[in-house]
mmCIF file of C-alpha atoms in Angstrom:
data_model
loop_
_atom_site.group_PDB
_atom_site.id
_atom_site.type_symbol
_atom_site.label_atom_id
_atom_site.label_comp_id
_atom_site.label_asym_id
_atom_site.label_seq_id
_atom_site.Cartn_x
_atom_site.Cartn_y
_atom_site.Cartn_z
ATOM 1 C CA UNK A 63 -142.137 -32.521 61.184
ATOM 2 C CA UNK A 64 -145.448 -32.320 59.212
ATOM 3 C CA UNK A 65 -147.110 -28.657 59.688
ATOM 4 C CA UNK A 66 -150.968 -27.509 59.428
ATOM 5 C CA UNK A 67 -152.098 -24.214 59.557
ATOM 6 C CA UNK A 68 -155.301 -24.448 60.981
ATOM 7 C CA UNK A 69 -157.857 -21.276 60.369
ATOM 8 C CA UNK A 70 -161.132 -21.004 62.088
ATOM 9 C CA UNK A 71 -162.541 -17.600 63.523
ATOM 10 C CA UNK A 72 -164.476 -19.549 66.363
ATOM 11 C CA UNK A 73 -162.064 -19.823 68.776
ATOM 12 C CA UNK A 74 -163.626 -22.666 70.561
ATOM 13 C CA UNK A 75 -163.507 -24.532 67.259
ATOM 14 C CA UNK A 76 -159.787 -23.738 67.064
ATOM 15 C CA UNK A 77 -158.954 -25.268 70.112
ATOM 16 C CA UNK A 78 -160.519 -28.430 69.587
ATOM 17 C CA UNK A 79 -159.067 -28.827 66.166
ATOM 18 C CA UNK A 80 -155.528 -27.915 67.514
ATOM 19 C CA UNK A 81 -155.850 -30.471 70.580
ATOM 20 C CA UNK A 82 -156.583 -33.257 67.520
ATOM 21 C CA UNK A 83 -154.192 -32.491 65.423
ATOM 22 C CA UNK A 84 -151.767 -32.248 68.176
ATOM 23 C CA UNK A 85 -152.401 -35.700 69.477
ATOM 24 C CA UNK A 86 -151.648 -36.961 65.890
ATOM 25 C CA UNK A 87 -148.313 -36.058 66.091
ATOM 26 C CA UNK A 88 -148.426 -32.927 63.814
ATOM 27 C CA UNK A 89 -147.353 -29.525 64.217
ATOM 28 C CA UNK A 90 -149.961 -27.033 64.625
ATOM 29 C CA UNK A 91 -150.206 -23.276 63.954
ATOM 30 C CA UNK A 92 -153.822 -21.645 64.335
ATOM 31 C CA UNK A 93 -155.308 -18.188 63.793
ATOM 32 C CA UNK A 94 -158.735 -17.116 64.304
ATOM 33 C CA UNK A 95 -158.238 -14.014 62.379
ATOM 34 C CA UNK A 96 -157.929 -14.570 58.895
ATOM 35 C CA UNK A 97 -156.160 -11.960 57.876
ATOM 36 C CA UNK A 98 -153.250 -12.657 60.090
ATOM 37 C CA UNK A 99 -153.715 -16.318 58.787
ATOM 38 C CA UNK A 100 -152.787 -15.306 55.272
ATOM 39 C CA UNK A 101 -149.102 -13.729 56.066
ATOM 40 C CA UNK A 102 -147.804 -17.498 57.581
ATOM 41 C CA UNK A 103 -145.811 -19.129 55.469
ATOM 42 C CA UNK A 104 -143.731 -22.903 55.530
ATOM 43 C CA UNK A 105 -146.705 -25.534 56.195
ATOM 44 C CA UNK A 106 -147.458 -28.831 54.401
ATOM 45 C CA UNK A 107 -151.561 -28.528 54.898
ATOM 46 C CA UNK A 108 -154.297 -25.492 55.227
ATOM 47 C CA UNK A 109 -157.310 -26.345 56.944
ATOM 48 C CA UNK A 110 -159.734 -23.246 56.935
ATOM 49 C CA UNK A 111 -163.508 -22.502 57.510
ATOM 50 C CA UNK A 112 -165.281 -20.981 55.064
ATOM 51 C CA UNK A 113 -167.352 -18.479 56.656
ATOM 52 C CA UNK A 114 -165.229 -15.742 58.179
ATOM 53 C CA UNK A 115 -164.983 -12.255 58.816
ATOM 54 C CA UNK A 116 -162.248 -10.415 56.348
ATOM 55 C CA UNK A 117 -161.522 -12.815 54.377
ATOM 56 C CA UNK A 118 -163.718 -16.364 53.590
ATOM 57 C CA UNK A 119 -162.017 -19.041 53.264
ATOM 58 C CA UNK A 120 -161.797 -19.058 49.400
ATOM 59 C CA UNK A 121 -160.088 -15.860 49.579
ATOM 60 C CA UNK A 122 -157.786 -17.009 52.401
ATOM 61 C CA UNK A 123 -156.856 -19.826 50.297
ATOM 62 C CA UNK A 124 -155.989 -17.624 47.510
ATOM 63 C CA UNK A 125 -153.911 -15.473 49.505
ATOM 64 C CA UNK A 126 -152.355 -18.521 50.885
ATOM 65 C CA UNK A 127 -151.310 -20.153 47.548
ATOM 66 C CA UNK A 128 -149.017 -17.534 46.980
ATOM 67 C CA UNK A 129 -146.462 -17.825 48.934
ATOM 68 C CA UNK A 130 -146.808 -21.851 49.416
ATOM 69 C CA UNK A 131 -148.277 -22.910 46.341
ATOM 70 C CA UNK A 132 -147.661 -26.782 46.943
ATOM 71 C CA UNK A 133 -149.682 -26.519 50.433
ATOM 72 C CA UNK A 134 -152.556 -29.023 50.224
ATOM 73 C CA UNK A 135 -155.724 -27.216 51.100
ATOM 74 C CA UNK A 136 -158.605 -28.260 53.068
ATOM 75 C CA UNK A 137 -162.295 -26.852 53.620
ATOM 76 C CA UNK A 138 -164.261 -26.858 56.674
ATOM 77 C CA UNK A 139 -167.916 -25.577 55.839
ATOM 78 C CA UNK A 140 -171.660 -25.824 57.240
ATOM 79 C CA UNK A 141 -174.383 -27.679 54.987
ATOM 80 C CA UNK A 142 -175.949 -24.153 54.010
ATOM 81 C CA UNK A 143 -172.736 -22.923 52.361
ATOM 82 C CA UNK A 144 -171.452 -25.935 50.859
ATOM 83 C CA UNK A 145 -172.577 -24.780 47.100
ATOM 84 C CA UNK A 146 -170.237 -22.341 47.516
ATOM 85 C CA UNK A 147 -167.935 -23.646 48.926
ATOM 86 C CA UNK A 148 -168.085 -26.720 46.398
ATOM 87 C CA UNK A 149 -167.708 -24.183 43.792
ATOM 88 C CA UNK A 150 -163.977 -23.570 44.942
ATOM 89 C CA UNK A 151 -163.476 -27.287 44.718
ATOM 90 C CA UNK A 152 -164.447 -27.622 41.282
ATOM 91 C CA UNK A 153 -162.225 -24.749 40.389
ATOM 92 C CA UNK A 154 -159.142 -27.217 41.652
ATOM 93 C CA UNK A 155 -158.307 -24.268 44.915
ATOM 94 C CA UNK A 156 -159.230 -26.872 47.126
ATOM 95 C CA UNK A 157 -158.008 -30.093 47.728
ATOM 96 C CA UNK A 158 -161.148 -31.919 50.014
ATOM 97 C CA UNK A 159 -164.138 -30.570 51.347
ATOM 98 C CA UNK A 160 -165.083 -31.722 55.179
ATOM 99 C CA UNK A 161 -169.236 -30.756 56.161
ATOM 100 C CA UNK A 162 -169.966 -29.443 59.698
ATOM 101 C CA UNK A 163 -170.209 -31.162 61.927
ATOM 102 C CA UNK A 164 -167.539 -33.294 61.123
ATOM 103 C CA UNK A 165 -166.573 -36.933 62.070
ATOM 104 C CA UNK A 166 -163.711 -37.368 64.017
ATOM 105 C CA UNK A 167 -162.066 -40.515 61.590
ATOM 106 C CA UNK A 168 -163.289 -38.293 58.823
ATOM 107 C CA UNK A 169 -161.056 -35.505 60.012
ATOM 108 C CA UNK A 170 -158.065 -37.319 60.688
ATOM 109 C CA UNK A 171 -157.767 -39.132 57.444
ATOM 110 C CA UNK A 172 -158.248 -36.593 55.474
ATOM 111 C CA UNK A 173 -155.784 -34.285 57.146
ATOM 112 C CA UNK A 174 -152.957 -37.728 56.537
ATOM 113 C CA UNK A 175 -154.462 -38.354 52.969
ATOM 114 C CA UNK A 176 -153.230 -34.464 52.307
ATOM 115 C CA UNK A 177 -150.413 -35.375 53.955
ATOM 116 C CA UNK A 178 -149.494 -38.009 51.619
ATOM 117 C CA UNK A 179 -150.737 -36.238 48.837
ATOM 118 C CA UNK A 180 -148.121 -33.047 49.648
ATOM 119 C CA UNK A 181 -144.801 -35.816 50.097
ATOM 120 C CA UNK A 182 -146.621 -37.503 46.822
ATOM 121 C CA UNK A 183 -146.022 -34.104 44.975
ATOM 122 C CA UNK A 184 -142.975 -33.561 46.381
ATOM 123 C CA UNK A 185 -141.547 -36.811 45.256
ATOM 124 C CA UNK A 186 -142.692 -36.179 41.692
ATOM 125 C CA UNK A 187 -141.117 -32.822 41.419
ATOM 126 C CA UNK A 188 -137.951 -33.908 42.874
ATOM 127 C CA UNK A 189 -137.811 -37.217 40.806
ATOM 128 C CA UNK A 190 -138.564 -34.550 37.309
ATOM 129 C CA UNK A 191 -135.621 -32.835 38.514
ATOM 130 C CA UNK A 192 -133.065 -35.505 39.492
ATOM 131 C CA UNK A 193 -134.319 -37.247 35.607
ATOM 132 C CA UNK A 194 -134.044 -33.429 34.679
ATOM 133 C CA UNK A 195 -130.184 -33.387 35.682
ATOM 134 C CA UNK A 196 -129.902 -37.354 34.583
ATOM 135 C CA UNK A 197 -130.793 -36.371 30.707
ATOM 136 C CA UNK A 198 -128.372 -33.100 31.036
ATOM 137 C CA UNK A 199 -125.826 -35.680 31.851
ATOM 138 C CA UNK A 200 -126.661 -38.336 29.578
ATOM 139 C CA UNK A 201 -126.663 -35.514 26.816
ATOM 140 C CA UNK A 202 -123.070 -34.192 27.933
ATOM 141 C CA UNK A 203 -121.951 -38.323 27.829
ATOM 142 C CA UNK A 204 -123.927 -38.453 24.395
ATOM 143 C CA UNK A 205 -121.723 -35.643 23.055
ATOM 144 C CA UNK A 206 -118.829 -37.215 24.553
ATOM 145 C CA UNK A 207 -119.360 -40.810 22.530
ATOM 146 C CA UNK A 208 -120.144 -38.799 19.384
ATOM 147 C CA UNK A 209 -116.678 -37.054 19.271
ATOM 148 C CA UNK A 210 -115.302 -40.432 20.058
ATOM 149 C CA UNK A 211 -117.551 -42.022 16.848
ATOM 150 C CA UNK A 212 -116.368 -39.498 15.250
ATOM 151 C CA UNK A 213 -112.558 -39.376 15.959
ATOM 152 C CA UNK A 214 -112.616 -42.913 15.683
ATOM 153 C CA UNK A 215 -114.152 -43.095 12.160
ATOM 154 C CA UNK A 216 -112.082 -40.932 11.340
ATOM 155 C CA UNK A 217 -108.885 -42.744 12.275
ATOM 156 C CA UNK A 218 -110.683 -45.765 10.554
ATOM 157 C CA UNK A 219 -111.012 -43.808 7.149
ATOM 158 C CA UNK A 220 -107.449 -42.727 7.152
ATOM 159 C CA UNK A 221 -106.135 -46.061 7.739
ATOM 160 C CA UNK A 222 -108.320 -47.753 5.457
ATOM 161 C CA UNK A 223 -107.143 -44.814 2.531
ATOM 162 C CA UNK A 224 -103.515 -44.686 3.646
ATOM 163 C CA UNK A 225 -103.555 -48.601 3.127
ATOM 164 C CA UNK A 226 -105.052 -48.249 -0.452
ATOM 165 C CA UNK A 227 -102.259 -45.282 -1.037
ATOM 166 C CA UNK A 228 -99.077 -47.735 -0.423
ATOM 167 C CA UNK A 229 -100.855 -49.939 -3.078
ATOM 168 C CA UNK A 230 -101.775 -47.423 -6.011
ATOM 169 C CA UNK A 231 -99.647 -43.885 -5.204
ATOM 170 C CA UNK A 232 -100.875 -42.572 -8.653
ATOM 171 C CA UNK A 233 -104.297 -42.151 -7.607
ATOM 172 C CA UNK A 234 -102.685 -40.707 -4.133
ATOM 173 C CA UNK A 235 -105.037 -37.293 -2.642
ATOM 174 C CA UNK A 236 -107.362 -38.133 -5.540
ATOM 175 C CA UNK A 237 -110.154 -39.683 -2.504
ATOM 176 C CA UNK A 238 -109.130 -37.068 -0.432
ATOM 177 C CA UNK A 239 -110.075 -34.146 -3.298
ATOM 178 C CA UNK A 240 -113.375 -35.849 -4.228
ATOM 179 C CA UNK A 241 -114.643 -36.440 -0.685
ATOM 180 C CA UNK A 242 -114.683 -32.375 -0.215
ATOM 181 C CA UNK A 243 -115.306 -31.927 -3.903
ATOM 182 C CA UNK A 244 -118.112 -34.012 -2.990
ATOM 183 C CA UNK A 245 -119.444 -32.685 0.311
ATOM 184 C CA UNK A 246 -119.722 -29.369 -1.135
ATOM 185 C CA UNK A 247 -121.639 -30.661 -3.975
ATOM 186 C CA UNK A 248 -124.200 -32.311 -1.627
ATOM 187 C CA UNK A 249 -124.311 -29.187 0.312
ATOM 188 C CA UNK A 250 -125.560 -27.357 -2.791
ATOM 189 C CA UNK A 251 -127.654 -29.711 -3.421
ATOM 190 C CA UNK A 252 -129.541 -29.294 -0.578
ATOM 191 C CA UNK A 253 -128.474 -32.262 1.604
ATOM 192 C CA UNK A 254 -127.886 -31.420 5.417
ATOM 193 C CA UNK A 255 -126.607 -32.984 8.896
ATOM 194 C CA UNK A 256 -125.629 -36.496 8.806
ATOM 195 C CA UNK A 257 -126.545 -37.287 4.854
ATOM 196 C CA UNK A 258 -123.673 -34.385 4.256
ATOM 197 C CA UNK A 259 -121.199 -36.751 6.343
ATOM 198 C CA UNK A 260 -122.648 -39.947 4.631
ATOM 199 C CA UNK A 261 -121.636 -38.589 0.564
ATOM 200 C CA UNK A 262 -118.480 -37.736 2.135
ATOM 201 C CA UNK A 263 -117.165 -40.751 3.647
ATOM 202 C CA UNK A 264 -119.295 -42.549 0.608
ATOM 203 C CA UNK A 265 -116.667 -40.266 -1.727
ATOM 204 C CA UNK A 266 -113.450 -40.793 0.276
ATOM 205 C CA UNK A 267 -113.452 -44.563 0.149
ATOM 206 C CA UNK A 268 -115.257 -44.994 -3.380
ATOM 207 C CA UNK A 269 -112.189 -47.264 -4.540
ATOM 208 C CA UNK A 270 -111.025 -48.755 -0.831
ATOM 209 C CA UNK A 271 -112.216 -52.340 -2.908
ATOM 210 C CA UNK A 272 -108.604 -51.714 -4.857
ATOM 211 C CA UNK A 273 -107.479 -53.291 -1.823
ATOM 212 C CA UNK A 274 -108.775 -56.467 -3.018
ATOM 213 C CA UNK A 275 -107.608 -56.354 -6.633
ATOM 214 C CA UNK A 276 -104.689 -58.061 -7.213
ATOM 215 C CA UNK A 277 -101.238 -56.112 -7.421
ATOM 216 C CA UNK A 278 -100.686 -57.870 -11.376
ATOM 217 C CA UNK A 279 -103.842 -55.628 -12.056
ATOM 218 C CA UNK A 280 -103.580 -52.816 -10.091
ATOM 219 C CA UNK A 281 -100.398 -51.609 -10.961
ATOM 220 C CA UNK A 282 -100.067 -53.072 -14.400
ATOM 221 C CA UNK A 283 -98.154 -50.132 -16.435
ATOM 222 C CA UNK A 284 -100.127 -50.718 -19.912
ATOM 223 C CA UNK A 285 -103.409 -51.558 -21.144
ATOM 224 C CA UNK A 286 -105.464 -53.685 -19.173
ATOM 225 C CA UNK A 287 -107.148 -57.103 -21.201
ATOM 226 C CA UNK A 288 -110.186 -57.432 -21.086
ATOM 227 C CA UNK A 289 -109.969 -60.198 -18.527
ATOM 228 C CA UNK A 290 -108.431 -57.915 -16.554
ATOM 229 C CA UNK A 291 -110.767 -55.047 -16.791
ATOM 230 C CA UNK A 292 -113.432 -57.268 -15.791
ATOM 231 C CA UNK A 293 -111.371 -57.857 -12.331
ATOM 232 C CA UNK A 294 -110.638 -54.206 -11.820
ATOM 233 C CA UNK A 295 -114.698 -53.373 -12.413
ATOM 234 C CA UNK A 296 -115.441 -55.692 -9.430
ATOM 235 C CA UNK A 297 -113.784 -53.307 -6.826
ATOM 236 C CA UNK A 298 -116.936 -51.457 -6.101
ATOM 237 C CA UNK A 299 -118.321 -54.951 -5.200
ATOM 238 C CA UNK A 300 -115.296 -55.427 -3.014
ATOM 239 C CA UNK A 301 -115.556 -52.590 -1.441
ATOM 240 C CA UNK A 302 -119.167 -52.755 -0.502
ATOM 241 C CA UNK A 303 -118.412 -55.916 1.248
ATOM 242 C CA UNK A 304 -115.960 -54.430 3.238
ATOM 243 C CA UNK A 305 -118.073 -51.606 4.662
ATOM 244 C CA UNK A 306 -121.763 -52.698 5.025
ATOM 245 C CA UNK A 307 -121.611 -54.636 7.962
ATOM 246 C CA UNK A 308 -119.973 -51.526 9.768
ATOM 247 C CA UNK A 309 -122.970 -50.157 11.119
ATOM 248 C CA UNK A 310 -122.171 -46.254 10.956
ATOM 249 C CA UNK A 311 -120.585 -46.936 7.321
ATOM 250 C CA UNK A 312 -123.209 -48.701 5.914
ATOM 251 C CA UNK A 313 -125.138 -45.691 3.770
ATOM 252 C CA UNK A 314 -121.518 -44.797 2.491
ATOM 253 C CA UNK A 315 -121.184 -48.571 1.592
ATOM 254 C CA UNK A 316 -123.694 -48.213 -1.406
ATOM 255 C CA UNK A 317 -121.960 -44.752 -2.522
ATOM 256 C CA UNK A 318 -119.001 -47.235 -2.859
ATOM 257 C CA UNK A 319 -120.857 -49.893 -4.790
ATOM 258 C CA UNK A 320 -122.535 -47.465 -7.097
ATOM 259 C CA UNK A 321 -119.709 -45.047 -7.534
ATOM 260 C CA UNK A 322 -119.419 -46.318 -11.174
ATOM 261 C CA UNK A 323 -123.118 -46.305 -12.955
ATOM 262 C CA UNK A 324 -124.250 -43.649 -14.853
ATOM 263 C CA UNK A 325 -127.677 -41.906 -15.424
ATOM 264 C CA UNK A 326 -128.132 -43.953 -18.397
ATOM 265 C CA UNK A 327 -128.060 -47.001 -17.191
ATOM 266 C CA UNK A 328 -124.139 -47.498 -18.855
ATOM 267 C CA UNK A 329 -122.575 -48.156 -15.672
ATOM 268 C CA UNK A 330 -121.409 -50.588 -13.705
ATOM 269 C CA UNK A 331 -121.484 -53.394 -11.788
ATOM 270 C CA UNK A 332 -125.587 -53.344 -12.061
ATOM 271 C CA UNK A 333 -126.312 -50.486 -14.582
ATOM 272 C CA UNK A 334 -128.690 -48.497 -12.985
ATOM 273 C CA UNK A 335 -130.321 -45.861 -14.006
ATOM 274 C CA UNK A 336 -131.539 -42.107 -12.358
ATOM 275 C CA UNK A 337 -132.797 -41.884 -9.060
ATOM 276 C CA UNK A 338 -132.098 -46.014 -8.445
ATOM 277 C CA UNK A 339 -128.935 -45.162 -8.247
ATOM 278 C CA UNK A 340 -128.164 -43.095 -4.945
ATOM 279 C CA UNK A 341 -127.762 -39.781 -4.432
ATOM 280 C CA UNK A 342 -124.011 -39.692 -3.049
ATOM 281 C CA UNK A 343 -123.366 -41.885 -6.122
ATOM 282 C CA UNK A 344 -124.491 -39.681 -8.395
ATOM 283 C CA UNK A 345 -122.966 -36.674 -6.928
ATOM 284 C CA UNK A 346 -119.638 -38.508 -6.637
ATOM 285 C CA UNK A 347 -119.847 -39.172 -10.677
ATOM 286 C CA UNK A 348 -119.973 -35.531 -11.045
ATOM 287 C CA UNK A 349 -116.663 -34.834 -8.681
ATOM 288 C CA UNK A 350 -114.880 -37.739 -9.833
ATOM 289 C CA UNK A 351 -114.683 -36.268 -13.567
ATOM 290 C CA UNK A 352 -114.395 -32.947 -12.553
ATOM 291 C CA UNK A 353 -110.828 -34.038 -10.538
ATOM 292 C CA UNK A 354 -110.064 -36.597 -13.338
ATOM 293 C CA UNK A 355 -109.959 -34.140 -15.875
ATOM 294 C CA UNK A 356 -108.046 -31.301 -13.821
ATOM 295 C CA UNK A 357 -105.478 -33.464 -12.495
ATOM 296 C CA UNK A 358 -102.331 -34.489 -14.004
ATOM 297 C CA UNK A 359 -101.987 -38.356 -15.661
ATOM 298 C CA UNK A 360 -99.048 -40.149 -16.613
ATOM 299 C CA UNK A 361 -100.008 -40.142 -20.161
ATOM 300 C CA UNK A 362 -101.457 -36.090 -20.403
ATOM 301 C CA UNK A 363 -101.648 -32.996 -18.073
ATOM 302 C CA UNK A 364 -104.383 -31.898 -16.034
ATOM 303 C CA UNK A 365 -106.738 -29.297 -18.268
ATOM 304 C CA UNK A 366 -108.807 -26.085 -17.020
ATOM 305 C CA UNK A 367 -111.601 -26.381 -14.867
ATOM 306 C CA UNK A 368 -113.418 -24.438 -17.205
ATOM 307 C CA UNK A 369 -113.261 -27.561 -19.885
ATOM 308 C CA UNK A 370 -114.099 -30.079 -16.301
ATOM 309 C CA UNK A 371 -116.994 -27.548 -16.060
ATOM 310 C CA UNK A 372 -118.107 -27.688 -20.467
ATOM 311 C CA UNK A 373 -117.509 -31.784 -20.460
ATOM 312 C CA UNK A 374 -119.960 -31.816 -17.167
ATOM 313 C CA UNK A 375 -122.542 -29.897 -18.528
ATOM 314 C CA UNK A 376 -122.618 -31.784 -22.192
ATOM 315 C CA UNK A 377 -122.547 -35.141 -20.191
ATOM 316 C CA UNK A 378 -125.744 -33.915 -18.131
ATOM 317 C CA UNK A 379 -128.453 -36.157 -18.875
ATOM 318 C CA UNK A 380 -126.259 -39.084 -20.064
ATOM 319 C CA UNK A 381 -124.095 -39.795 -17.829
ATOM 320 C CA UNK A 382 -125.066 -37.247 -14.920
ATOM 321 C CA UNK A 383 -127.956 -36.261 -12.982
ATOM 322 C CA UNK A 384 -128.916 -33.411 -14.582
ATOM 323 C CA UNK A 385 -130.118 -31.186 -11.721
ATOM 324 C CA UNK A 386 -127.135 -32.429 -9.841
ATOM 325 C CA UNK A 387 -125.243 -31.008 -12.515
ATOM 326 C CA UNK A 388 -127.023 -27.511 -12.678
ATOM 327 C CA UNK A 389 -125.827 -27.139 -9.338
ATOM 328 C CA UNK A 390 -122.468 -28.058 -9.958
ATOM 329 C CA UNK A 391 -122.160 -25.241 -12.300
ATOM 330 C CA UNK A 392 -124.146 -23.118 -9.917
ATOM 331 C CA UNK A 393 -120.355 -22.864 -6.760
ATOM 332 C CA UNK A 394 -118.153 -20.513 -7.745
ATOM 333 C CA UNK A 395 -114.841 -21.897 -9.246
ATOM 334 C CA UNK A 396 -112.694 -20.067 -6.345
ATOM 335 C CA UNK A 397 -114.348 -22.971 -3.855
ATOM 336 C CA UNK A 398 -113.260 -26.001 -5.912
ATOM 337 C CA UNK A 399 -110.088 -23.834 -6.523
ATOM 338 C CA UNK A 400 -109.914 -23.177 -2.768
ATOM 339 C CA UNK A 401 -110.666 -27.376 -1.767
ATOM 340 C CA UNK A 402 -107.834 -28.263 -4.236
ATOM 341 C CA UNK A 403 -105.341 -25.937 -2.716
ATOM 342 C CA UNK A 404 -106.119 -26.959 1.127
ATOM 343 C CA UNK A 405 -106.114 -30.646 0.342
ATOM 344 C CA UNK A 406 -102.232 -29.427 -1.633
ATOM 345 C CA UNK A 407 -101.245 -28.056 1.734
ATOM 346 C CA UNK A 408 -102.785 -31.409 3.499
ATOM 347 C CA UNK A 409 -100.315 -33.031 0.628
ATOM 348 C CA UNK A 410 -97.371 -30.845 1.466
ATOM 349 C CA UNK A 411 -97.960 -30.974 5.349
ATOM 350 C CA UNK A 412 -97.557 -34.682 5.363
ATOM 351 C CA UNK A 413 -94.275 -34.899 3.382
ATOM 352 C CA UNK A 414 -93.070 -32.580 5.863
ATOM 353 C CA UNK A 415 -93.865 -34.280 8.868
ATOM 354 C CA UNK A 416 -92.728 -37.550 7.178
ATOM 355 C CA UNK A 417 -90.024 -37.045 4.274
ATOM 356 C CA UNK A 418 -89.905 -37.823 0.307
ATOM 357 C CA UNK A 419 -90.939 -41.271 0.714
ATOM 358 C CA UNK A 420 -94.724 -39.859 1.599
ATOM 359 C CA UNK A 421 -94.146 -37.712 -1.794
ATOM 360 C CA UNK A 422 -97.081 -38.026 -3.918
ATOM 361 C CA UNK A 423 -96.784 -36.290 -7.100
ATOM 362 C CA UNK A 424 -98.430 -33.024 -6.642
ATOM 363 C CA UNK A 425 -101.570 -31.888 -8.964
ATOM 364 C CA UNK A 426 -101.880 -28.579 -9.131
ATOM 365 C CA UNK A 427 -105.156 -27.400 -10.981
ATOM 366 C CA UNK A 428 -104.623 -26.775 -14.419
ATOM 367 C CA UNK A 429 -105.464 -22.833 -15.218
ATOM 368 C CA UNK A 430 -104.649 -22.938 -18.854
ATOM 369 C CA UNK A 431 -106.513 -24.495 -22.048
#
């Protein structure tokens, strides 16, 4: 039931204010000691003279506000006080000011406008909190659909390199090593968040357009014609094709098509130059020789990465960014020693789990000359 405290020290007053209210249908508390008035608590609306013995009806107000700060609070005052009183409506302590004598409609509507006003507040601050514990939940279901993005781009990735591994096993782990060479590169580098997740996935499927060249090509033993090379250099195009109309794949997508220029502008497939060429891209260049050189080939073994690390830094300028480079040189060797050996056990885990036909040939990094 709606509650007014009704505070007047004229008793007579009181009386006739509590018979109105009453016959409005509210509850009504009154004190005609002000003091006493300031120690009740759990009502909706204050109506209080201003003029009173103790305590005036600002300072009642104030006392009032609290312990129920959300009680609407009304002003009963004669024409020679309302300055001051009007002072403590322009200060925002009270809500409407009624004149002495008052009207009787007067009185009752503004008692139900503060009413409406209190269940108006009320409504707002439970609304803030119900969209309050809507957003908590819509960030826990946010999280939720991230780790399923996530799990499920990951899945995609793997299936998408484990494909490309049944078709060329000799460049087997050699996307895996990259992508980490890679992130750690771009980390360095000063990339962050999501673009750190973007050079990565970029790196990891920077030859999934293999899939595409044909098997004649791809696994040819010797030399490839130069009608054939020109096939094999359109698998960054292929690949591009395949991944830039998957929305959350689409920044890696142009890693993949650039994978192959150069600073210089000697790349391929549209020899561009410097910054036009991506960041990921260029980063990847930099990993991709660094594992090319330390891994083992059919036709030499893998070599030092202390000759990956001379051949990167005479290439800087020419065929590698240059600051990307500096940084390069800048991680210690144990963490590109440390990625090789955890994408070995990766290697090593998987021919447990599913026998010597999963055997790639295993590339240890070369420590000698």
């Amino acid at each position: 039931m709606d509650r007014i405290l009704v505070v007047d020290d004229d008793v007579r007053i009181l009386a006739a204010l509590s018979r109105i209210f009453v016959a409005e249908g509210y509850e009504v508390v009154t004190h005609s000691d002000p003091v006493q008035a300031a120690r009740e608590e759990g009502f909706q609306v204050v109506l209080t003279d201003f003029m009173m013995p103790y305590l005036n009806g600002i300072e009642l107000l104030g006392a009032l506000r609290e312990k129920n700060p959300r009680a609407v609070r009304l002003m009963l005052t004669a024409a020679a006080d309302f300055r001051t009183a009007s002072e403590a409506v322009n200060r925002g302590e009270v809500y409407r000011l009624l004149g002495k004598p008052w009207t009787l409609s007067d009185l009752t509507s503004s008692v139900r406008q503060a009413f409406e006003h209190y269940r108006l507040v009320e409504m707002n601050a439970r609304l803030l909190s119900e969209v309050a514990e809507k957003n908590e939940e819509l960030t826990v279901i946010n999280q939720s659909l991230e780790r399923h993005v996530v799990e499920r781009t990951t899945g995609l990735l793997d299936g998408l390199i484990s494909a490309l591994d049944y078709r060329d096993t000799e460049t087997q782990w050699h996307s895996r090593r990259v992508s980490l060479y890679a992130r750690r590169l771009a980390q360095e580098s000063g990339l962050t968040g999501v673009a750190l997740d973007i050079v990565e996935q970029g790196a990891l499927l920077h030859d999934i357009g293999k899939i595409g060249v044909r098997d004649s090509i791809l696994l040819k033993p010797g030399p490839l014609t130069p009608e054939e090379w020109e096939e094999m250099r359109k698998h960054p195009e292929f690949g591009y094709r395949m991944l830039a109309k998957i929305p959350y794949l689409h920044d890696a997508s142009l890693i993949v098509l650039q994978h192959q220029e150069r600073w210089d502008g000697k790349g391929y497939p549209e020899k561009l130059s410097g910054k036009s060429i991506v960041v990921g891209a260029r980063i990847f260049a930099i990993v991709d020789a660094l594992d090319a050189i330390t891994s083992d080939r059919p036709y030499r073994k893998g070599r030092s990465l202390q000759v990956a690390k001379d051949e990167i830094q005479r290439c800087a300028g020419t065929q590698f960014d240059p600051v990307l480079a500096e940084a390069f040189l800048r991680v210690p060797d144990e963490e590109w020693l440390r990625i090789r050996s955890d994408v070995e056990a990766m290697e090593a885990d998987e021919v447990r789990r599913f026998g010597p036909q999963a055997q790639a040939s295993l590339t240890p990094l070369a420590t000698g000359t």
